[in-house]
XYZ file of C-alpha atoms in Angstrom:
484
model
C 138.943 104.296 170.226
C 140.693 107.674 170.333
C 143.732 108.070 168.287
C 146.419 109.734 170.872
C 147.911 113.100 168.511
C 151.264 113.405 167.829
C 152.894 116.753 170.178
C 154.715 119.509 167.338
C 156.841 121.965 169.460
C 158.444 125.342 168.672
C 162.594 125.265 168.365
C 164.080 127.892 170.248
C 167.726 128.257 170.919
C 168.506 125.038 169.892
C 165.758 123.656 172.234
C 162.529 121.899 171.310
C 159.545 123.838 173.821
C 155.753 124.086 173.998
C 153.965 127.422 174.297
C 155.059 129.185 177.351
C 150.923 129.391 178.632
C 150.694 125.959 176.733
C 147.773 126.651 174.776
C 147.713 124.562 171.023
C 145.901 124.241 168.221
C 144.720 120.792 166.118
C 146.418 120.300 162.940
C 144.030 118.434 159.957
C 145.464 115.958 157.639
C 143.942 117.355 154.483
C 143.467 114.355 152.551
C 141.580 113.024 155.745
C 139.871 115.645 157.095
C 141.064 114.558 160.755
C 143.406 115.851 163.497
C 146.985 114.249 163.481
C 148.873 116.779 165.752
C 148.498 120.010 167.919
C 151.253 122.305 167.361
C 152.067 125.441 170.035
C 149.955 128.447 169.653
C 152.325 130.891 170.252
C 151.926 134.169 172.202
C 153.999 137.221 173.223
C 156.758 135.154 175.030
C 157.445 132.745 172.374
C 157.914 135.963 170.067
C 160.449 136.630 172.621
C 162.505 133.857 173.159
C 163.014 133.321 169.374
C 163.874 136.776 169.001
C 166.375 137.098 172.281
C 167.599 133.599 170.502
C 168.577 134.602 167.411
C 169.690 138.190 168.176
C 172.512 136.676 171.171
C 173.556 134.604 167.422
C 173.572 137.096 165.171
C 177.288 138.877 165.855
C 178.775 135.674 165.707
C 177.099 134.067 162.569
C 177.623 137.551 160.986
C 181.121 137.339 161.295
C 182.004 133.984 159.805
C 183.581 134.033 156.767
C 181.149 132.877 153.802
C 183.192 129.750 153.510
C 182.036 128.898 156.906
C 178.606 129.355 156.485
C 178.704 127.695 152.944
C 179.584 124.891 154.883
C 176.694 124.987 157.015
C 173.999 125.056 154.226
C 176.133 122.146 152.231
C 175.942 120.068 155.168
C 171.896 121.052 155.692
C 171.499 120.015 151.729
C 173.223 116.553 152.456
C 171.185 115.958 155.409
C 168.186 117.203 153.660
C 169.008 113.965 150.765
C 169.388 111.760 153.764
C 166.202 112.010 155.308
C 163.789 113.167 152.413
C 161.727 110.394 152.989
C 161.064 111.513 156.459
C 160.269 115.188 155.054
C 158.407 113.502 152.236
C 155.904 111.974 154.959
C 156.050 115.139 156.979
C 155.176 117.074 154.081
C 152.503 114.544 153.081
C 150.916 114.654 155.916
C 151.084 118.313 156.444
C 149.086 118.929 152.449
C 147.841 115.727 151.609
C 150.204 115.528 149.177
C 150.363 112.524 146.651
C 154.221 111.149 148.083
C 156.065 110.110 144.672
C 155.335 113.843 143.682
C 156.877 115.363 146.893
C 159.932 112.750 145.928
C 160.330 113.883 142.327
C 159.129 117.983 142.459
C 160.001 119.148 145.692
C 162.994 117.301 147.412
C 165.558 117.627 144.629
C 165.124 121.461 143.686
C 165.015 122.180 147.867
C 168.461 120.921 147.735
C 169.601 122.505 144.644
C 168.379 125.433 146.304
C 170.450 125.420 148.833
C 173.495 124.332 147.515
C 172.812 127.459 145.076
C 172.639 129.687 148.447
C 175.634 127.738 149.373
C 177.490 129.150 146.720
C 175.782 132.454 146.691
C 177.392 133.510 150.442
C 180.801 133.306 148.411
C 179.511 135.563 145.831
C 179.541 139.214 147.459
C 179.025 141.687 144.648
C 179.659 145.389 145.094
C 180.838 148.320 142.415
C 184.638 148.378 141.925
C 187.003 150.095 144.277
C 187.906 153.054 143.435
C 188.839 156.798 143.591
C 185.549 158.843 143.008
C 187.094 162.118 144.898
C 190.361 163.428 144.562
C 192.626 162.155 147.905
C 189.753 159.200 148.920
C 189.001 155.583 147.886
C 185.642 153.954 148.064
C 184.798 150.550 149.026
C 181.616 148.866 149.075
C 180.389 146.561 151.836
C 177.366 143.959 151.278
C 176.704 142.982 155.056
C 174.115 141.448 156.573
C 170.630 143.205 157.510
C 170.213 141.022 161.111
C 167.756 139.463 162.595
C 164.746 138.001 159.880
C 160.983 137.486 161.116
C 159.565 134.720 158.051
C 156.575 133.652 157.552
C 155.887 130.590 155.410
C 152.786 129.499 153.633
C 150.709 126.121 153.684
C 150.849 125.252 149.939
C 154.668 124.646 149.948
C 155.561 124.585 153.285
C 159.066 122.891 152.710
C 159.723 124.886 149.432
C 159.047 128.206 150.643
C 160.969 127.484 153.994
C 163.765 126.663 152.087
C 163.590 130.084 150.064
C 163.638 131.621 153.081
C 166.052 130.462 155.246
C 168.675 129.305 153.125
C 169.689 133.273 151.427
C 169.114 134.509 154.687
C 171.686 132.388 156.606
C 173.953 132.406 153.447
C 174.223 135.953 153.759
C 175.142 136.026 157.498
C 171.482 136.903 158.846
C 169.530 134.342 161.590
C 165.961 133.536 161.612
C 162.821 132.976 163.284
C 160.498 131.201 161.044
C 157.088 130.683 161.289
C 154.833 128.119 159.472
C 151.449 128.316 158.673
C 148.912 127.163 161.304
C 147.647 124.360 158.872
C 151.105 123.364 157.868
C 153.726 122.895 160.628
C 154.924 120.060 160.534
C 157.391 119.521 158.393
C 158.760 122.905 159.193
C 159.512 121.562 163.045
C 161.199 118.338 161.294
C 163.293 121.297 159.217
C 164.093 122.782 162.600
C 165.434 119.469 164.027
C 167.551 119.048 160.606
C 168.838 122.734 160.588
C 169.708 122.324 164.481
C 171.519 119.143 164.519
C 174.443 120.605 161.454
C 174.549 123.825 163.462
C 175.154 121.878 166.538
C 177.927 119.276 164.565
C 179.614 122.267 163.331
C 180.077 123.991 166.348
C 177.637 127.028 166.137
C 174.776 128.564 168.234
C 171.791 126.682 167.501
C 169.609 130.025 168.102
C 170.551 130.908 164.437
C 167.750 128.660 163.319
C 164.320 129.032 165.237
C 160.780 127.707 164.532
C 157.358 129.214 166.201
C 154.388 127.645 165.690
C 151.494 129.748 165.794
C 148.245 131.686 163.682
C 148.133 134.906 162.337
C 148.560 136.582 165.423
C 151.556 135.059 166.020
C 152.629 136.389 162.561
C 151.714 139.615 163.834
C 153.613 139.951 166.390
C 156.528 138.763 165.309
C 156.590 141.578 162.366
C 155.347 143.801 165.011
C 158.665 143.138 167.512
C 161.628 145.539 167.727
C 164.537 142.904 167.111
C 163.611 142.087 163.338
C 165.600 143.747 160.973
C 163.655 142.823 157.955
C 160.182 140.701 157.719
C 159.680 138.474 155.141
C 155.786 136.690 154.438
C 154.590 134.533 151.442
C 150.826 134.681 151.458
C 147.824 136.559 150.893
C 147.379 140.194 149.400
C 145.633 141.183 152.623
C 148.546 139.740 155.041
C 151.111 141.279 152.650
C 149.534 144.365 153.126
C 148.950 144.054 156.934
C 152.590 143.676 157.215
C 153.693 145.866 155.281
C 151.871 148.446 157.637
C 153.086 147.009 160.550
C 157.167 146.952 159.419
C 156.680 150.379 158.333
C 155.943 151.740 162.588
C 159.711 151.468 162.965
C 160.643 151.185 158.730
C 161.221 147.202 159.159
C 162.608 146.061 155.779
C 159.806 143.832 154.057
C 160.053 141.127 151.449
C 156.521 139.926 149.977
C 155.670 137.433 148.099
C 151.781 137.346 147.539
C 149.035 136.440 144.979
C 149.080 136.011 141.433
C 146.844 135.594 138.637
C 148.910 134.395 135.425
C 147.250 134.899 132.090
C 147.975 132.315 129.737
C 147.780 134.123 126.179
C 147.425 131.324 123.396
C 147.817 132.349 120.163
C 146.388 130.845 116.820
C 149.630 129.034 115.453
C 150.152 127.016 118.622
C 150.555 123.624 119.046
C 147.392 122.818 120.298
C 147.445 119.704 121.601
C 150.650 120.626 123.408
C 150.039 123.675 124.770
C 146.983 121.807 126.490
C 148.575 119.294 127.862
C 151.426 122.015 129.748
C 148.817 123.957 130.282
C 146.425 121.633 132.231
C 149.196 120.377 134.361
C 150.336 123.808 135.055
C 147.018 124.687 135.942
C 146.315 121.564 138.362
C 149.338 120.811 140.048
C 149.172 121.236 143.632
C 145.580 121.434 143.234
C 145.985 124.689 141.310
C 147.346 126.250 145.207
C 150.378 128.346 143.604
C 150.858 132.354 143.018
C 152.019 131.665 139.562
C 149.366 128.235 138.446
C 148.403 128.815 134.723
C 144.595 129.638 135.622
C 143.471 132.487 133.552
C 143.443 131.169 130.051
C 143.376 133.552 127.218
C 142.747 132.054 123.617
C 142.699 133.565 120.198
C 138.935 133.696 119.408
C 139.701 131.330 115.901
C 141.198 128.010 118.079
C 138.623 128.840 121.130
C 136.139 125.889 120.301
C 138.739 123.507 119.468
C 140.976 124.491 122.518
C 138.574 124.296 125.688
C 137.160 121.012 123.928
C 140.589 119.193 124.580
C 140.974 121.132 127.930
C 137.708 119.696 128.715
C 139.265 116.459 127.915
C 142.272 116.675 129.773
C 140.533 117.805 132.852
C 138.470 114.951 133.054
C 141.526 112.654 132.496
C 143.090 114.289 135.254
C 143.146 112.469 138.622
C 142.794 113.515 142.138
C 143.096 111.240 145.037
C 144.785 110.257 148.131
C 149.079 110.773 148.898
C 149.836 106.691 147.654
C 148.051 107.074 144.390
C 151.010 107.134 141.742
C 148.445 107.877 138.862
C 147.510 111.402 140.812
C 148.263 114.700 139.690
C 147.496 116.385 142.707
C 146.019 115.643 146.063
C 143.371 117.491 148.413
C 142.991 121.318 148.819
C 144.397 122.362 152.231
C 141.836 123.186 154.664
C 138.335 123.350 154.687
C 138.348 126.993 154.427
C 139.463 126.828 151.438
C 137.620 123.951 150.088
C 134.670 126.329 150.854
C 136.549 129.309 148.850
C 136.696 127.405 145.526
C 132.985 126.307 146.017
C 131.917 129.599 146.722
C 133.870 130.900 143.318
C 131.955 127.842 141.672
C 128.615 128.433 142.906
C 128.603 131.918 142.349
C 129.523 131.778 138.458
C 127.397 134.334 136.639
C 125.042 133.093 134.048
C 126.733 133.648 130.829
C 130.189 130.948 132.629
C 129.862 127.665 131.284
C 130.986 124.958 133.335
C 133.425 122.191 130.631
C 134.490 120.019 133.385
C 134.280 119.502 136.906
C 132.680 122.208 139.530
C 132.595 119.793 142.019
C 134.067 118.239 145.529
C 135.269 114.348 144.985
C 134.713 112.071 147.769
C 133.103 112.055 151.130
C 136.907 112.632 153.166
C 139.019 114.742 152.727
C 139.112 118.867 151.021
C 139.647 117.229 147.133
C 137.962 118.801 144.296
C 137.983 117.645 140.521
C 139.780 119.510 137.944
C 137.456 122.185 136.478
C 137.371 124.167 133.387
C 134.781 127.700 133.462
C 134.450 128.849 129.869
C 132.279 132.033 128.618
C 133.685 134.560 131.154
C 134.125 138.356 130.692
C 137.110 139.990 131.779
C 135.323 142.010 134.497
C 133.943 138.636 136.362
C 134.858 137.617 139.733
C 136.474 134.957 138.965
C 138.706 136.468 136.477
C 139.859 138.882 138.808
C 140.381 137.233 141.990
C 142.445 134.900 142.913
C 140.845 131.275 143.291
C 143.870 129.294 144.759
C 142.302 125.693 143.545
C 142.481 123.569 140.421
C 140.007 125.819 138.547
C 141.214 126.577 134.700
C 138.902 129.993 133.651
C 138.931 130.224 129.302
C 138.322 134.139 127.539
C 138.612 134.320 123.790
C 140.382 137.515 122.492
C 140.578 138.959 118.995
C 143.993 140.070 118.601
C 147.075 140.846 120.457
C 145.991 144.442 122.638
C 143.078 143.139 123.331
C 145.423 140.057 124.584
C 147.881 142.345 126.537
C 144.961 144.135 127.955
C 143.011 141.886 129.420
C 146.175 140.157 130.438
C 147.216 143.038 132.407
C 143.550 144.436 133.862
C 143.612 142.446 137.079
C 145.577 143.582 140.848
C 148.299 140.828 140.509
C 151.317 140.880 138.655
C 153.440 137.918 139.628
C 153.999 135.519 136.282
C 152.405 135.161 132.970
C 153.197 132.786 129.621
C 152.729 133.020 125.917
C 152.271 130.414 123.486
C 153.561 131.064 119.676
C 155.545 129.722 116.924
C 155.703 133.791 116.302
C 159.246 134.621 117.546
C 158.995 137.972 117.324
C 155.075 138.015 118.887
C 156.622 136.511 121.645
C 159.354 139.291 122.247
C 156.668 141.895 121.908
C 154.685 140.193 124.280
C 157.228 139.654 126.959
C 158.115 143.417 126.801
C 154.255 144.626 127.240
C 152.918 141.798 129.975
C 153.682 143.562 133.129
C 154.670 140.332 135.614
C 157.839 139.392 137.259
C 158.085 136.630 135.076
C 156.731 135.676 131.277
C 157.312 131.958 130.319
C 157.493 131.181 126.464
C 154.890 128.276 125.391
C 156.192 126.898 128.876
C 154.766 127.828 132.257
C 155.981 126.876 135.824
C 159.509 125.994 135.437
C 162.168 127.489 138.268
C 165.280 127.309 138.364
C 167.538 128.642 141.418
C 170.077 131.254 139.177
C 166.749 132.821 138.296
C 164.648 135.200 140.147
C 161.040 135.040 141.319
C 158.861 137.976 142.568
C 156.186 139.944 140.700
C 154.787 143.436 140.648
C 151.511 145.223 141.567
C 149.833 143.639 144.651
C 151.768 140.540 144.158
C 154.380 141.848 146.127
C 158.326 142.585 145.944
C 161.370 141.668 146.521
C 162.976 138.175 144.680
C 162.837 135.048 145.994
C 165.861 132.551 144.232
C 168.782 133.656 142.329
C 171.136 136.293 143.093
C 168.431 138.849 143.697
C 166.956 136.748 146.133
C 170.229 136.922 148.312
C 171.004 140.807 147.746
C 167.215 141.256 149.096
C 169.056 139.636 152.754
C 171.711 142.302 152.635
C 172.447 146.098 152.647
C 175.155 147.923 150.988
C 177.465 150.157 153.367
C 180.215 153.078 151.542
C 183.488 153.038 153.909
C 185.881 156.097 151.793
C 189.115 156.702 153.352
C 191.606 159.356 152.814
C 194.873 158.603 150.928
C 196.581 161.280 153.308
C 197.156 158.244 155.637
């Protein structure tokens, strides 16, 4: 008996639409392995639409008063509380995600996020008024950049909707947002949210628009005339590719792209502690997050002792399907990249040692156990290069350059951590890592006042705090003459 699939649609101008030449694509339940949905495959005249859309918006979003669009995203965060558990299943569904984690991680700092943007639209900052020439004053303006082309990734797809969207509407922009091709569905139930305040409040629905679609789609929305600014969380290679594209007609561009955190663990830390942050830092969302804590580095006198109880907490750490509430993490996302992690596995060279896992778990589903690689040098593949699944790697250094060197010798540059008792070790170290971010003997925490971007090929531009809204605006002199 053939399971009928559910129908995703794009949201254009307020209006929920297949592909214009109706073509789809299959979206996989991850935890499954099996088709629950098509979603549109979008072409050159969905581009369109969304952008015709949310351009015809733009003048009259742009010119509400923040207090107006504050409104807007307070009324999106309340609706947001009233139907998590529908974007809890969406989500869910969309990652194989295990569901009392997408309650208790994702939904509440999505709507403190917002709220936060909420706030931020009241929060113009310029320099002071003033007279800078004899006879003239200055005034700065912080306005809106226009229409944004976003592009959202399939790890978080809520999350990272939600740092798009939100500063960009809080500062006066509109959007046209596409998910990833794996991910869309909770995304569309975001569209349905965002559409229904916007309509309640009495404003053009076209602000908000969702395309469904693959990389081409991506593509070509970077690629069209009406974006003001493109915006893409993903790979190096996509940030790249965009970046090229945006700069044919000098497109403003906002990446957010790989990472590679070293985790430098020095000889007076707790380390039964740092272990247990460390391995939940590492595995959490299946280790699928730019700033995980997968690139261990341990001083060479607590090695032994420290990848022994890594070891230990890997193997107590548990995969398994979304209603599992003893799960740390559920299924990579596609089978694509099921087969990357396997390939980084397989292709260990001879002096890794394997501590725990290296292996798929279960005959459904893209899950994989919680693996620890010990005995690598800093010049090994998998050192280097981004894995993107709950893979912890181990190097043993001798003392703190050697530390900050290999900490630094890979492309990325996104987040890092250090673990001390050493206060001033830890100050030095903070000033010599060169990431956007260095947790002390923490790693993962976010909070919305702070900022989040990285360096190198991980990108720029800030996602959160009140760099994260500047990065949706651009600064305008007026100077007038005092002669009247």
């Amino acid at each position: 008996m053939t399971t009928e699939l559910r129908r995703l649609r794009n949201y254009i101008d307020g209006e929920f639409r297949d592909a214009a030449d109706g073509r789809t694509t299959e979206v996989v339940n991850p935890a499954t392995g099996e088709a629950y949905a098509t979603a549109p495959l979008s072409a050159a005249a969905d581009v369109d639409a969304a952008m015709a859309a949310a351009e015809a918006a733009f003048p009259a979003w742009r010119d509400l008063v923040p207090a107006e669009r504050q409104k807007v995203l307070l009324k999106i965060a309340d609706r947001f509380e009233e139907r998590a558990e529908e974007l809890i299943a969406a989500e869910s569904e969309n990652c194989g995600k295990p569901i009392a984690l997408v309650r208790s991680e994702e939904i509440p700092p999505m709507v403190d996020q917002i709220r936060f943007f909420a706030g931020a639209a009241r929060m113009l900052e310029g320099r002071a008024a003033g007279e800078y020439m004899d006879g003239f004053t200055s005034i700065i303006r912080r306005e809106p950049v226009g229409v944004c082309a976003q592009v959202a990734p399939w790890n978080y797809p809520m999350m990272m909707a939600v740092w798009k969207f939100a500063p960009a509407l809080a500062a006066g922009n509109t959007v046209v947002l596409k998910p990833s091709d794996t991910t869309p569905a909770s995304t569309v139930l975001i569209a349905e949210i965002i559409g229904g305040v916007l309509d309640e409040l009495g404003h053009s629905r076209g602000v908000f628009n969702v395309i469904c679609g693959d990389r081409d789609t991506g593509r070509l929305m970077v690629e069209h005339p009406t974006p003001a600014m493109a915006s893409i969380t993903g790979s190096v290679r996509a940030g790249m590719q965009v970046a090229e594209s945006a700069a044919k007609d000098l497109k403003r561009v906002h990446l957010e792209l790989g990472g590679k955190a070293p985790v430098v663990v020095f000889e007076d830390t707790d380390i039964a502690k740092a272990v247990e942050d460390i391995s939940v830092a590492g595995y959490f969302n299946a280790g699928q997050d730019c700033t995980a804590a997968t690139r261990v580095l341990v001083h060479e006198s607590i090695h032994d002792e420290f990848v022994t109880a890594l070891a230990k907490a890997a193997a107590d750490t548990k995969t398994g399907p979304v209603d599992d509430e003893d799960v740390l993490y559920g299924p990579l996302n596609n089978a694509n990249q099921l087969a990357q992690v396997k390939r980084f596995i397989d292709g260990l060279p001879a002096h890794a040692k394997i501590e725990a896992g290296g292996h798929q778990v279960g005959e459904k589903g893209y899950f994989y156990a919680p693996t620890v690689v010990s005995g690598l040098k800093q010049d090994d593949e998998i050192v280097q290069k981004e894995v993107f699944g709950p893979v912890i790697t181990v190097q043993s250094f001798r003392d703190e350059d050697q530390a900050v060197e290999w900490s630094n010798g890979v492309e990325y540059a996104l987040a890092s951590s250090v673990w001390t008792k050493d206060h001033a070790r830890a100050m030095r170290m903070s000033k010599k890592l060169d990431f956007g971010c260095v947790w002390i003997n923490t790693h993962i925490p976010l909070v919305a006042e702070m900022p989040h971007g990285g360096f190198k090929k991980s990108g720029y531009g800030k996602d959160l705090s009140g760099y994260g809204f500047e990065d949706y605006t651009r600064v305008k002199h007026v100077m007038t003459s005092l002669d009247g």
